[in-house]
Structure formats: structure tokens, C-alpha cells
PDB file of C-alpha atoms in Angstrom:
ATOM      1  CA  UNK A   1       0.033  -0.039  -0.014  1.00  0.00           C
ATOM      2  CA  UNK A   2       1.032   3.671  -0.565  1.00  0.00           C
ATOM      3  CA  UNK A   3       2.951   5.552   2.134  1.00  0.00           C
ATOM      4  CA  UNK A   4       0.183   7.953   2.269  1.00  0.00           C
ATOM      5  CA  UNK A   5      -2.641   5.728   2.663  1.00  0.00           C
ATOM      6  CA  UNK A   6      -0.281   3.962   5.496  1.00  0.00           C
ATOM      7  CA  UNK A   7       0.213   7.189   7.486  1.00  0.00           C
ATOM      8  CA  UNK A   8      -3.472   7.821   6.996  1.00  0.00           C
ATOM      9  CA  UNK A   9      -3.980   4.573   9.029  1.00  0.00           C
ATOM     10  CA  UNK A  10      -1.149   5.315  11.487  1.00  0.00           C
ATOM     11  CA  UNK A  11      -2.925   8.573  12.662  1.00  0.00           C
ATOM     12  CA  UNK A  12      -6.514   7.373  12.179  1.00  0.00           C
ATOM     13  CA  UNK A  13      -8.882  10.124  13.138  1.00  0.00           C
ATOM     14  CA  UNK A  14      -6.075  12.756  13.901  1.00  0.00           C
ATOM     15  CA  UNK A  15      -6.505  14.937  10.755  1.00  0.00           C
ATOM     16  CA  UNK A  16      -3.539  17.557  12.118  1.00  0.00           C
ATOM     17  CA  UNK A  17      -0.902  14.865  12.024  1.00  0.00           C
ATOM     18  CA  UNK A  18      -1.823  13.656   8.765  1.00  0.00           C
ATOM     19  CA  UNK A  19      -1.081  17.071   7.615  1.00  0.00           C
ATOM     20  CA  UNK A  20       2.136  17.385   9.100  1.00  0.00           C
ATOM     21  CA  UNK A  21       2.800  14.672   6.792  1.00  0.00           C
ATOM     22  CA  UNK A  22       1.654  16.317   3.961  1.00  0.00           C
ATOM     23  CA  UNK A  23       3.654  19.374   4.588  1.00  0.00           C
ATOM     24  CA  UNK A  24       7.052  17.445   4.648  1.00  0.00           C
ATOM     25  CA  UNK A  25       5.992  15.245   1.916  1.00  0.00           C
ATOM     26  CA  UNK A  26       5.463  18.520  -0.116  1.00  0.00           C
ATOM     27  CA  UNK A  27       9.083  19.913   0.882  1.00  0.00           C
ATOM     28  CA  UNK A  28       7.645  22.420   3.041  1.00  0.00           C
ATOM     29  CA  UNK A  29       8.821  21.075   6.296  1.00  0.00           C
ATOM     30  CA  UNK A  30      12.196  21.788   5.197  1.00  0.00           C
ATOM     31  CA  UNK A  31      11.383  25.417   5.536  1.00  0.00           C
ATOM     32  CA  UNK A  32       8.733  25.800   7.821  1.00  0.00           C
ATOM     33  CA  UNK A  33       9.171  23.546  10.589  1.00  0.00           C
ATOM     34  CA  UNK A  34       6.486  23.233  13.085  1.00  0.00           C
ATOM     35  CA  UNK A  35       6.791  25.904  15.478  1.00  0.00           C
ATOM     36  CA  UNK A  36       6.967  25.160  19.427  1.00  0.00           C
ATOM     37  CA  UNK A  37       3.690  26.844  20.219  1.00  0.00           C
ATOM     38  CA  UNK A  38       2.123  24.932  17.786  1.00  0.00           C
ATOM     39  CA  UNK A  39       3.557  21.679  19.312  1.00  0.00           C
ATOM     40  CA  UNK A  40       2.308  23.288  22.786  1.00  0.00           C
ATOM     41  CA  UNK A  41      -0.781  23.941  21.205  1.00  0.00           C
ATOM     42  CA  UNK A  42      -1.547  20.416  20.189  1.00  0.00           C
ATOM     43  CA  UNK A  43      -0.563  19.652  23.589  1.00  0.00           C
ATOM     44  CA  UNK A  44      -3.138  21.450  25.221  1.00  0.00           C
ATOM     45  CA  UNK A  45      -6.049  20.284  22.668  1.00  0.00           C
ATOM     46  CA  UNK A  46      -4.521  16.486  23.777  1.00  0.00           C
ATOM     47  CA  UNK A  47      -5.000  17.387  27.673  1.00  0.00           C
ATOM     48  CA  UNK A  48      -8.302  19.257  27.326  1.00  0.00           C
ATOM     49  CA  UNK A  49      -9.927  16.292  27.660  1.00  0.00           C
ATOM     50  CA  UNK A  50      -7.343  14.210  29.541  1.00  0.00           C
ATOM     51  CA  UNK A  51      -5.531  16.631  32.065  1.00  0.00           C
ATOM     52  CA  UNK A  52      -6.755  14.750  35.069  1.00  0.00           C
ATOM     53  CA  UNK A  53      -6.316  11.330  33.875  1.00  0.00           C
ATOM     54  CA  UNK A  54      -2.740  12.309  32.308  1.00  0.00           C
ATOM     55  CA  UNK A  55      -2.151  14.002  35.862  1.00  0.00           C
ATOM     56  CA  UNK A  56      -2.841  10.836  37.577  1.00  0.00           C
ATOM     57  CA  UNK A  57      -1.030   8.551  35.421  1.00  0.00           C
ATOM     58  CA  UNK A  58       2.035  10.979  36.223  1.00  0.00           C
ATOM     59  CA  UNK A  59       1.421  10.545  39.829  1.00  0.00           C
ATOM     60  CA  UNK A  60       1.249   6.979  39.393  1.00  0.00           C
ATOM     61  CA  UNK A  61       4.475   6.538  37.767  1.00  0.00           C
ATOM     62  CA  UNK A  62       6.435   9.214  40.258  1.00  0.00           C
ATOM     63  CA  UNK A  63       4.879   6.908  43.097  1.00  0.00           C
ATOM     64  CA  UNK A  64       6.086   3.901  41.722  1.00  0.00           C
ATOM     65  CA  UNK A  65       9.546   4.717  40.796  1.00  0.00           C
ATOM     66  CA  UNK A  66      10.048   6.874  44.139  1.00  0.00           C
ATOM     67  CA  UNK A  67       9.022   3.566  46.001  1.00  0.00           C
ATOM     68  CA  UNK A  68      11.375   1.412  44.285  1.00  0.00           C
ATOM     69  CA  UNK A  69      14.205   3.990  44.898  1.00  0.00           C
ATOM     70  CA  UNK A  70      12.947   4.500  48.786  1.00  0.00           C
ATOM     71  CA  UNK A  71      13.293   0.506  49.038  1.00  0.00           C
ATOM     72  CA  UNK A  72      16.983   0.658  47.327  1.00  0.00           C
ATOM     73  CA  UNK A  73      17.725   3.413  50.016  1.00  0.00           C
ATOM     74  CA  UNK A  74      16.275   1.720  52.928  1.00  0.00           C
ATOM     75  CA  UNK A  75      18.311  -1.625  52.061  1.00  0.00           C
ATOM     76  CA  UNK A  76      21.523   0.434  51.957  1.00  0.00           C
ATOM     77  CA  UNK A  77      20.790   1.846  55.368  1.00  0.00           C
ATOM     78  CA  UNK A  78      19.951  -1.701  57.080  1.00  0.00           C
ATOM     79  CA  UNK A  79      22.822  -3.197  55.506  1.00  0.00           C
ATOM     80  CA  UNK A  80      25.118  -0.238  56.283  1.00  0.00           C
ATOM     81  CA  UNK A  81      27.143  -2.252  58.934  1.00  0.00           C
ATOM     82  CA  UNK A  82      27.453  -5.345  56.453  1.00  0.00           C
ATOM     83  CA  UNK A  83      30.371  -3.327  54.720  1.00  0.00           C
ATOM     84  CA  UNK A  84      30.810  -3.515  50.884  1.00  0.00           C
ATOM     85  CA  UNK A  85      28.298  -6.509  50.814  1.00  0.00           C
ATOM     86  CA  UNK A  86      25.526  -4.499  52.059  1.00  0.00           C
ATOM     87  CA  UNK A  87      26.463  -2.101  49.262  1.00  0.00           C
ATOM     88  CA  UNK A  88      26.662  -4.685  46.657  1.00  0.00           C
ATOM     89  CA  UNK A  89      22.935  -5.799  48.058  1.00  0.00           C
ATOM     90  CA  UNK A  90      21.775  -1.916  47.388  1.00  0.00           C
ATOM     91  CA  UNK A  91      23.716  -1.466  43.829  1.00  0.00           C
ATOM     92  CA  UNK A  92      21.832  -4.823  42.429  1.00  0.00           C
ATOM     93  CA  UNK A  93      18.675  -3.775  43.849  1.00  0.00           C
ATOM     94  CA  UNK A  94      18.771  -0.563  42.332  1.00  0.00           C
ATOM     95  CA  UNK A  95      19.927  -1.887  38.990  1.00  0.00           C
ATOM     96  CA  UNK A  96      17.077  -4.603  39.291  1.00  0.00           C
ATOM     97  CA  UNK A  97      14.542  -1.389  40.009  1.00  0.00           C
ATOM     98  CA  UNK A  98      15.988   0.557  36.760  1.00  0.00           C
ATOM     99  CA  UNK A  99      15.550  -2.600  34.568  1.00  0.00           C
ATOM    100  CA  UNK A 100      12.190  -3.985  35.551  1.00  0.00           C
ATOM    101  CA  UNK A 101      10.575  -0.614  36.955  1.00  0.00           C
ATOM    102  CA  UNK A 102      12.095   2.366  35.133  1.00  0.00           C
ATOM    103  CA  UNK A 103      12.751   1.204  31.746  1.00  0.00           C
ATOM    104  CA  UNK A 104       9.661  -0.314  30.938  1.00  0.00           C
ATOM    105  CA  UNK A 105       7.310   2.480  32.745  1.00  0.00           C
ATOM    106  CA  UNK A 106       9.113   5.349  30.749  1.00  0.00           C
ATOM    107  CA  UNK A 107       7.963   3.113  27.632  1.00  0.00           C
ATOM    108  CA  UNK A 108       4.489   2.932  29.183  1.00  0.00           C
ATOM    109  CA  UNK A 109       4.268   6.235  29.966  1.00  0.00           C
ATOM    110  CA  UNK A 110       5.210   7.320  26.280  1.00  0.00           C
ATOM    111  CA  UNK A 111       2.615   4.605  24.815  1.00  0.00           C
ATOM    112  CA  UNK A 112      -0.174   6.402  27.189  1.00  0.00           C
ATOM    113  CA  UNK A 113       0.387   9.757  25.721  1.00  0.00           C
ATOM    114  CA  UNK A 114       0.635   8.509  21.972  1.00  0.00           C
ATOM    115  CA  UNK A 115      -2.882   6.969  22.726  1.00  0.00           C
ATOM    116  CA  UNK A 116      -4.141  10.202  23.987  1.00  0.00           C
ATOM    117  CA  UNK A 117      -3.487  11.719  20.725  1.00  0.00           C
ATOM    118  CA  UNK A 118      -4.807   8.855  18.367  1.00  0.00           C
ATOM    119  CA  UNK A 119      -6.984   7.208  20.510  1.00  0.00           C
ATOM    120  CA  UNK A 120      -8.387   6.701  24.113  1.00  0.00           C
ATOM    121  CA  UNK A 121      -5.737   6.464  26.563  1.00  0.00           C
ATOM    122  CA  UNK A 122      -5.755   3.643  29.440  1.00  0.00           C
ATOM    123  CA  UNK A 123      -3.874   3.796  32.688  1.00  0.00           C
ATOM    124  CA  UNK A 124      -3.017   0.147  31.635  1.00  0.00           C
ATOM    125  CA  UNK A 125      -0.872   1.344  29.144  1.00  0.00           C
ATOM    126  CA  UNK A 126       1.779   2.044  31.748  1.00  0.00           C
ATOM    127  CA  UNK A 127       2.393  -1.637  31.980  1.00  0.00           C
ATOM    128  CA  UNK A 128       2.104  -2.144  28.321  1.00  0.00           C
ATOM    129  CA  UNK A 129       5.617  -3.401  28.016  1.00  0.00           C
ATOM    130  CA  UNK A 130       5.210  -5.915  30.853  1.00  0.00           C
ATOM    131  CA  UNK A 131       3.205  -8.310  28.575  1.00  0.00           C
ATOM    132  CA  UNK A 132       4.875  -7.180  25.174  1.00  0.00           C
ATOM    133  CA  UNK A 133       8.244  -8.085  24.576  1.00  0.00           C
ATOM    134  CA  UNK A 134       9.396  -6.991  27.776  1.00  0.00           C
ATOM    135  CA  UNK A 135      13.141  -8.468  27.498  1.00  0.00           C
ATOM    136  CA  UNK A 136      13.464  -6.741  24.100  1.00  0.00           C
ATOM    137  CA  UNK A 137      12.362  -3.231  25.568  1.00  0.00           C
ATOM    138  CA  UNK A 138      14.889  -3.691  28.523  1.00  0.00           C
ATOM    139  CA  UNK A 139      17.578  -4.835  26.347  1.00  0.00           C
ATOM    140  CA  UNK A 140      17.489  -1.914  23.985  1.00  0.00           C
ATOM    141  CA  UNK A 141      17.158   0.591  27.196  1.00  0.00           C
ATOM    142  CA  UNK A 142      20.141  -1.020  28.606  1.00  0.00           C
ATOM    143  CA  UNK A 143      21.943  -0.315  25.208  1.00  0.00           C
ATOM    144  CA  UNK A 144      20.773   3.469  25.295  1.00  0.00           C
ATOM    145  CA  UNK A 145      22.259   3.758  28.922  1.00  0.00           C
ATOM    146  CA  UNK A 146      25.628   1.939  27.721  1.00  0.00           C
ATOM    147  CA  UNK A 147      25.963   4.092  24.606  1.00  0.00           C
ATOM    148  CA  UNK A 148      25.134   7.400  26.361  1.00  0.00           C
ATOM    149  CA  UNK A 149      27.600   6.654  29.324  1.00  0.00           C
ATOM    150  CA  UNK A 150      30.598   5.917  26.633  1.00  0.00           C
ATOM    151  CA  UNK A 151      29.993   8.656  24.852  1.00  0.00           C
ATOM    152  CA  UNK A 152      29.935  10.837  27.847  1.00  0.00           C
ATOM    153  CA  UNK A 153      33.470   9.768  28.057  1.00  0.00           C
ATOM    154  CA  UNK A 154      34.542  11.964  25.342  1.00  0.00           C
ATOM    155  CA  UNK A 155      34.331  15.264  27.200  1.00  0.00           C
ATOM    156  CA  UNK A 156      30.317  14.868  28.227  1.00  0.00           C
ATOM    157  CA  UNK A 157      29.211  17.079  25.030  1.00  0.00           C
ATOM    158  CA  UNK A 158      29.055  13.840  22.871  1.00  0.00           C
ATOM    159  CA  UNK A 159      26.845  12.118  25.294  1.00  0.00           C
ATOM    160  CA  UNK A 160      24.719  14.996  25.543  1.00  0.00           C
ATOM    161  CA  UNK A 161      24.421  15.158  21.843  1.00  0.00           C
ATOM    162  CA  UNK A 162      23.710  11.161  21.916  1.00  0.00           C
ATOM    163  CA  UNK A 163      21.028  11.405  24.624  1.00  0.00           C
ATOM    164  CA  UNK A 164      19.012  13.704  22.184  1.00  0.00           C
ATOM    165  CA  UNK A 165      19.677  11.171  19.266  1.00  0.00           C
ATOM    166  CA  UNK A 166      18.282   8.271  21.667  1.00  0.00           C
ATOM    167  CA  UNK A 167      15.636  10.125  22.956  1.00  0.00           C
ATOM    168  CA  UNK A 168      12.755   8.803  20.734  1.00  0.00           C
ATOM    169  CA  UNK A 169      13.605   5.323  21.553  1.00  0.00           C
ATOM    170  CA  UNK A 170      11.086   5.222  24.425  1.00  0.00           C
ATOM    171  CA  UNK A 171       8.066   6.242  22.073  1.00  0.00           C
ATOM    172  CA  UNK A 172       9.385   3.969  19.140  1.00  0.00           C
ATOM    173  CA  UNK A 173       9.088   0.907  21.454  1.00  0.00           C
ATOM    174  CA  UNK A 174       5.684   2.347  23.006  1.00  0.00           C
ATOM    175  CA  UNK A 175       4.482   1.856  19.236  1.00  0.00           C
ATOM    176  CA  UNK A 176       6.392  -1.379  18.246  1.00  0.00           C
ATOM    177  CA  UNK A 177       8.090  -2.895  21.064  1.00  0.00           C
ATOM    178  CA  UNK A 178       9.112  -5.831  18.912  1.00  0.00           C
ATOM    179  CA  UNK A 179      11.269  -3.772  16.926  1.00  0.00           C
ATOM    180  CA  UNK A 180      14.729  -5.091  16.810  1.00  0.00           C
ATOM    181  CA  UNK A 181      17.771  -2.957  18.732  1.00  0.00           C
ATOM    182  CA  UNK A 182      19.641  -2.457  15.729  1.00  0.00           C
ATOM    183  CA  UNK A 183      16.677  -1.262  13.571  1.00  0.00           C
ATOM    184  CA  UNK A 184      15.684   0.757  16.787  1.00  0.00           C
ATOM    185  CA  UNK A 185      18.605   2.723  16.838  1.00  0.00           C
ATOM    186  CA  UNK A 186      18.089   3.525  13.070  1.00  0.00           C
ATOM    187  CA  UNK A 187      14.714   4.633  13.453  1.00  0.00           C
ATOM    188  CA  UNK A 188      15.715   7.112  16.076  1.00  0.00           C
ATOM    189  CA  UNK A 189      18.398   8.373  14.491  1.00  0.00           C
ATOM    190  CA  UNK A 190      16.182   9.016  11.114  1.00  0.00           C
ATOM    191  CA  UNK A 191      14.198  10.791  13.493  1.00  0.00           C
ATOM    192  CA  UNK A 192      16.621  13.263  15.275  1.00  0.00           C
ATOM    193  CA  UNK A 193      18.906  13.930  12.051  1.00  0.00           C
ATOM    194  CA  UNK A 194      18.986  17.754  11.969  1.00  0.00           C
ATOM    195  CA  UNK A 195      16.756  17.808  14.510  1.00  0.00           C
ATOM    196  CA  UNK A 196      19.082  17.383  17.431  1.00  0.00           C
ATOM    197  CA  UNK A 197      19.439  21.183  18.431  1.00  0.00           C
ATOM    198  CA  UNK A 198      15.498  21.482  17.920  1.00  0.00           C
ATOM    199  CA  UNK A 199      14.893  19.022  20.614  1.00  0.00           C
ATOM    200  CA  UNK A 200      17.565  20.495  22.823  1.00  0.00           C
ATOM    201  CA  UNK A 201      15.584  24.264  22.293  1.00  0.00           C
ATOM    202  CA  UNK A 202      12.443  22.801  22.505  1.00  0.00           C
ATOM    203  CA  UNK A 203      13.364  21.259  26.195  1.00  0.00           C
ATOM    204  CA  UNK A 204      14.770  24.560  27.009  1.00  0.00           C
ATOM    205  CA  UNK A 205      11.629  26.195  26.074  1.00  0.00           C
ATOM    206  CA  UNK A 206      10.232  24.718  29.465  1.00  0.00           C
ATOM    207  CA  UNK A 207      12.797  26.275  31.504  1.00  0.00           C
ATOM    208  CA  UNK A 208      10.769  29.289  32.947  1.00  0.00           C
ATOM    209  CA  UNK A 209       8.035  26.490  33.880  1.00  0.00           C
ATOM    210  CA  UNK A 210      10.745  24.387  35.632  1.00  0.00           C
ATOM    211  CA  UNK A 211      11.799  27.626  37.541  1.00  0.00           C
ATOM    212  CA  UNK A 212       8.219  28.320  38.991  1.00  0.00           C
ATOM    213  CA  UNK A 213       7.970  24.478  39.736  1.00  0.00           C
ATOM    214  CA  UNK A 214      11.028  24.802  42.112  1.00  0.00           C
ATOM    215  CA  UNK A 215       9.706  28.191  43.363  1.00  0.00           C
ATOM    216  CA  UNK A 216       6.647  25.791  44.469  1.00  0.00           C
ATOM    217  CA  UNK A 217       9.021  23.535  46.473  1.00  0.00           C
ATOM    218  CA  UNK A 218       8.403  21.112  43.637  1.00  0.00           C
ATOM    219  CA  UNK A 219       4.794  20.825  43.952  1.00  0.00           C
ATOM    220  CA  UNK A 220       4.584  22.329  40.284  1.00  0.00           C
ATOM    221  CA  UNK A 221       6.395  19.748  38.692  1.00  0.00           C
ATOM    222  CA  UNK A 222       3.305  17.636  39.628  1.00  0.00           C
ATOM    223  CA  UNK A 223       0.973  19.816  37.371  1.00  0.00           C
ATOM    224  CA  UNK A 224       3.495  20.572  34.719  1.00  0.00           C
ATOM    225  CA  UNK A 225       4.625  16.869  34.150  1.00  0.00           C
ATOM    226  CA  UNK A 226       1.558  16.015  31.788  1.00  0.00           C
ATOM    227  CA  UNK A 227       2.125  19.418  29.851  1.00  0.00           C
ATOM    228  CA  UNK A 228       5.757  18.313  29.396  1.00  0.00           C
ATOM    229  CA  UNK A 229       5.218  14.859  28.422  1.00  0.00           C
ATOM    230  CA  UNK A 230       2.022  15.522  26.008  1.00  0.00           C
ATOM    231  CA  UNK A 231       4.017  18.237  24.448  1.00  0.00           C
ATOM    232  CA  UNK A 232       7.023  16.108  23.465  1.00  0.00           C
ATOM    233  CA  UNK A 233       4.573  13.398  22.120  1.00  0.00           C
ATOM    234  CA  UNK A 234       3.730  15.968  19.541  1.00  0.00           C
ATOM    235  CA  UNK A 235       7.474  16.429  19.062  1.00  0.00           C
ATOM    236  CA  UNK A 236       7.623  12.950  18.443  1.00  0.00           C
ATOM    237  CA  UNK A 237       4.784  12.656  16.101  1.00  0.00           C
ATOM    238  CA  UNK A 238       6.476  15.600  13.917  1.00  0.00           C
ATOM    239  CA  UNK A 239       9.655  13.842  13.634  1.00  0.00           C
ATOM    240  CA  UNK A 240       8.147  10.498  12.702  1.00  0.00           C
ATOM    241  CA  UNK A 241       6.024  12.307   9.734  1.00  0.00           C
ATOM    242  CA  UNK A 242       9.095  14.265   8.566  1.00  0.00           C
ATOM    243  CA  UNK A 243      11.247  10.835   8.694  1.00  0.00           C
ATOM    244  CA  UNK A 244       8.160   9.000   7.047  1.00  0.00           C
ATOM    245  CA  UNK A 245       8.002  11.874   4.443  1.00  0.00           C
ATOM    246  CA  UNK A 246      11.449  11.355   3.496  1.00  0.00           C
ATOM    247  CA  UNK A 247      11.201   7.809   3.395  1.00  0.00           C
ATOM    248  CA  UNK A 248      13.796   6.750   5.932  1.00  0.00           C
ATOM    249  CA  UNK A 249      11.025   4.942   8.054  1.00  0.00           C
ATOM    250  CA  UNK A 250       7.808   3.419   7.245  1.00  0.00           C
ATOM    251  CA  UNK A 251       4.626   4.046   8.967  1.00  0.00           C
ATOM    252  CA  UNK A 252       4.089   0.085   9.563  1.00  0.00           C
ATOM    253  CA  UNK A 253       6.840   0.145  11.791  1.00  0.00           C
ATOM    254  CA  UNK A 254       4.818   1.674  14.205  1.00  0.00           C
ATOM    255  CA  UNK A 255       1.322   1.499  15.593  1.00  0.00           C
ATOM    256  CA  UNK A 256       1.262  -1.600  17.565  1.00  0.00           C
ATOM    257  CA  UNK A 257      -2.239  -2.432  18.575  1.00  0.00           C
ATOM    258  CA  UNK A 258      -2.527   1.602  18.983  1.00  0.00           C
TER     259      UNK A 258
END
């Protein structure tokens, strides 16, 4: 089937997302990138009917990850008298929490916000990776962490650049957790080529809100997180549409049971 029709299936009833594809396909995307204001407006539109649901999901993710961290901290305190053995137990526990809690939930959170855009989201989307290629999801995230660390050894800056290149992997896995590691890295590279600076600047555009959140002793972060997550999801859709229009990725590679 044609790429155009495929993208139509991908975006379903979201006409604005299909329009993004048409813009890049016609070459206009090279001259007129979607502005940050437009991305944030789309995010606000998504949150109009899903804000408190999204708020609750973000709180749930924070609670689960905080609980895991707390367990590791308490374990470290309890075993502090055991010396190196106690430290090793705490370190192993922290690694397990990262592997089986942090990595899967980061992908599940991306899936929730993707579905909030193209379909009806569900809190169970958070736990989607646990029933769909969990080993692959964890494995690819492990490689992301390793590659980022190795690149960071080259005076930090290369690691930062690579972190932007790998930033789309959770979204990619949220749509297709079965994608193999090599292809996942190829796809995220295709999405971020020529856009790493854009991703960086988009991150900076939330700086003012983040400062305000600090002023509220962190409480503001609870309300800001859904907005940031929804906004970056819109950026992901934009980057994906651009890559599909260029022919570097195919729509059939996405939308795993969305």
C-alpha cells in the first residue's frame, strides 16, 4: 500500500497529524518546521479532555519509581553495617529497579500519551511493556544507557548529543516493542537527524515553567509533567511524520495495537 494511505492508518482520525506528513512530503517542512507554539497548542488540545487522567498517570509513575528508590535506600541503610556486601546488595537492587521498573514505565508512559493523541488512553498502557516483549524493551534501554555513558566519556558533550539522538527510542518502543535493537537505533537516528538542536531548544522552552516549579518547592512539577509529556509526544509525531515523508522509515513499523 502507499505511504500516504499507511500514514492515514497510523494517525487514524487525527487529521492535523496527517497534515504534518503532507507538509513534509511537499517539501514545506524543510522551510517551515512546526513551531514550538504549535506543538504546545496541540498538546493542550490533547490535555483538554485528558488532563486529570494524565495527571493521575504521572503521579502513579512517580509513586512507583519513588517507592522503588526508597526500597533501595532503606536496604542500603539496613545493610550499612555489612560493609561492601551491604553496598553490593543495594547496588544490585537499584539496578533491578531500573531494569524492571524505570525502563518499562518510561515506555509505558510514552504509550499512554501517544494513545491520548490518536485514541483513548488507558492507565493499563503504563504496564503495556510487561506483556509485550519486555526483554526487548529492557535490552534496548540498557544499550541506550551504555552507549550514552560511553559517549559521555568523550568530554561530556558527545554524550549529551547522543542522548538527544536516543530520546525517541521510548516512543518507538511504545508503538512497536518488538522492533529489534539495530532497527530501533536506526529509526531514532532517522527521526533526530537535523533535529537534535531543535529537541534541545524545545527542552529549554520549558525552563521558565521549571523555575516556577522549583519556587513552589517542587509541587508545580506534579502539574507540569503532563504538559511536558504531551508536548514531547507531539514533537515525536512531528519528527516521525518528517522521517516517513523522507522515506527513511515506514508507517508499518509503528502503531502496535494503538
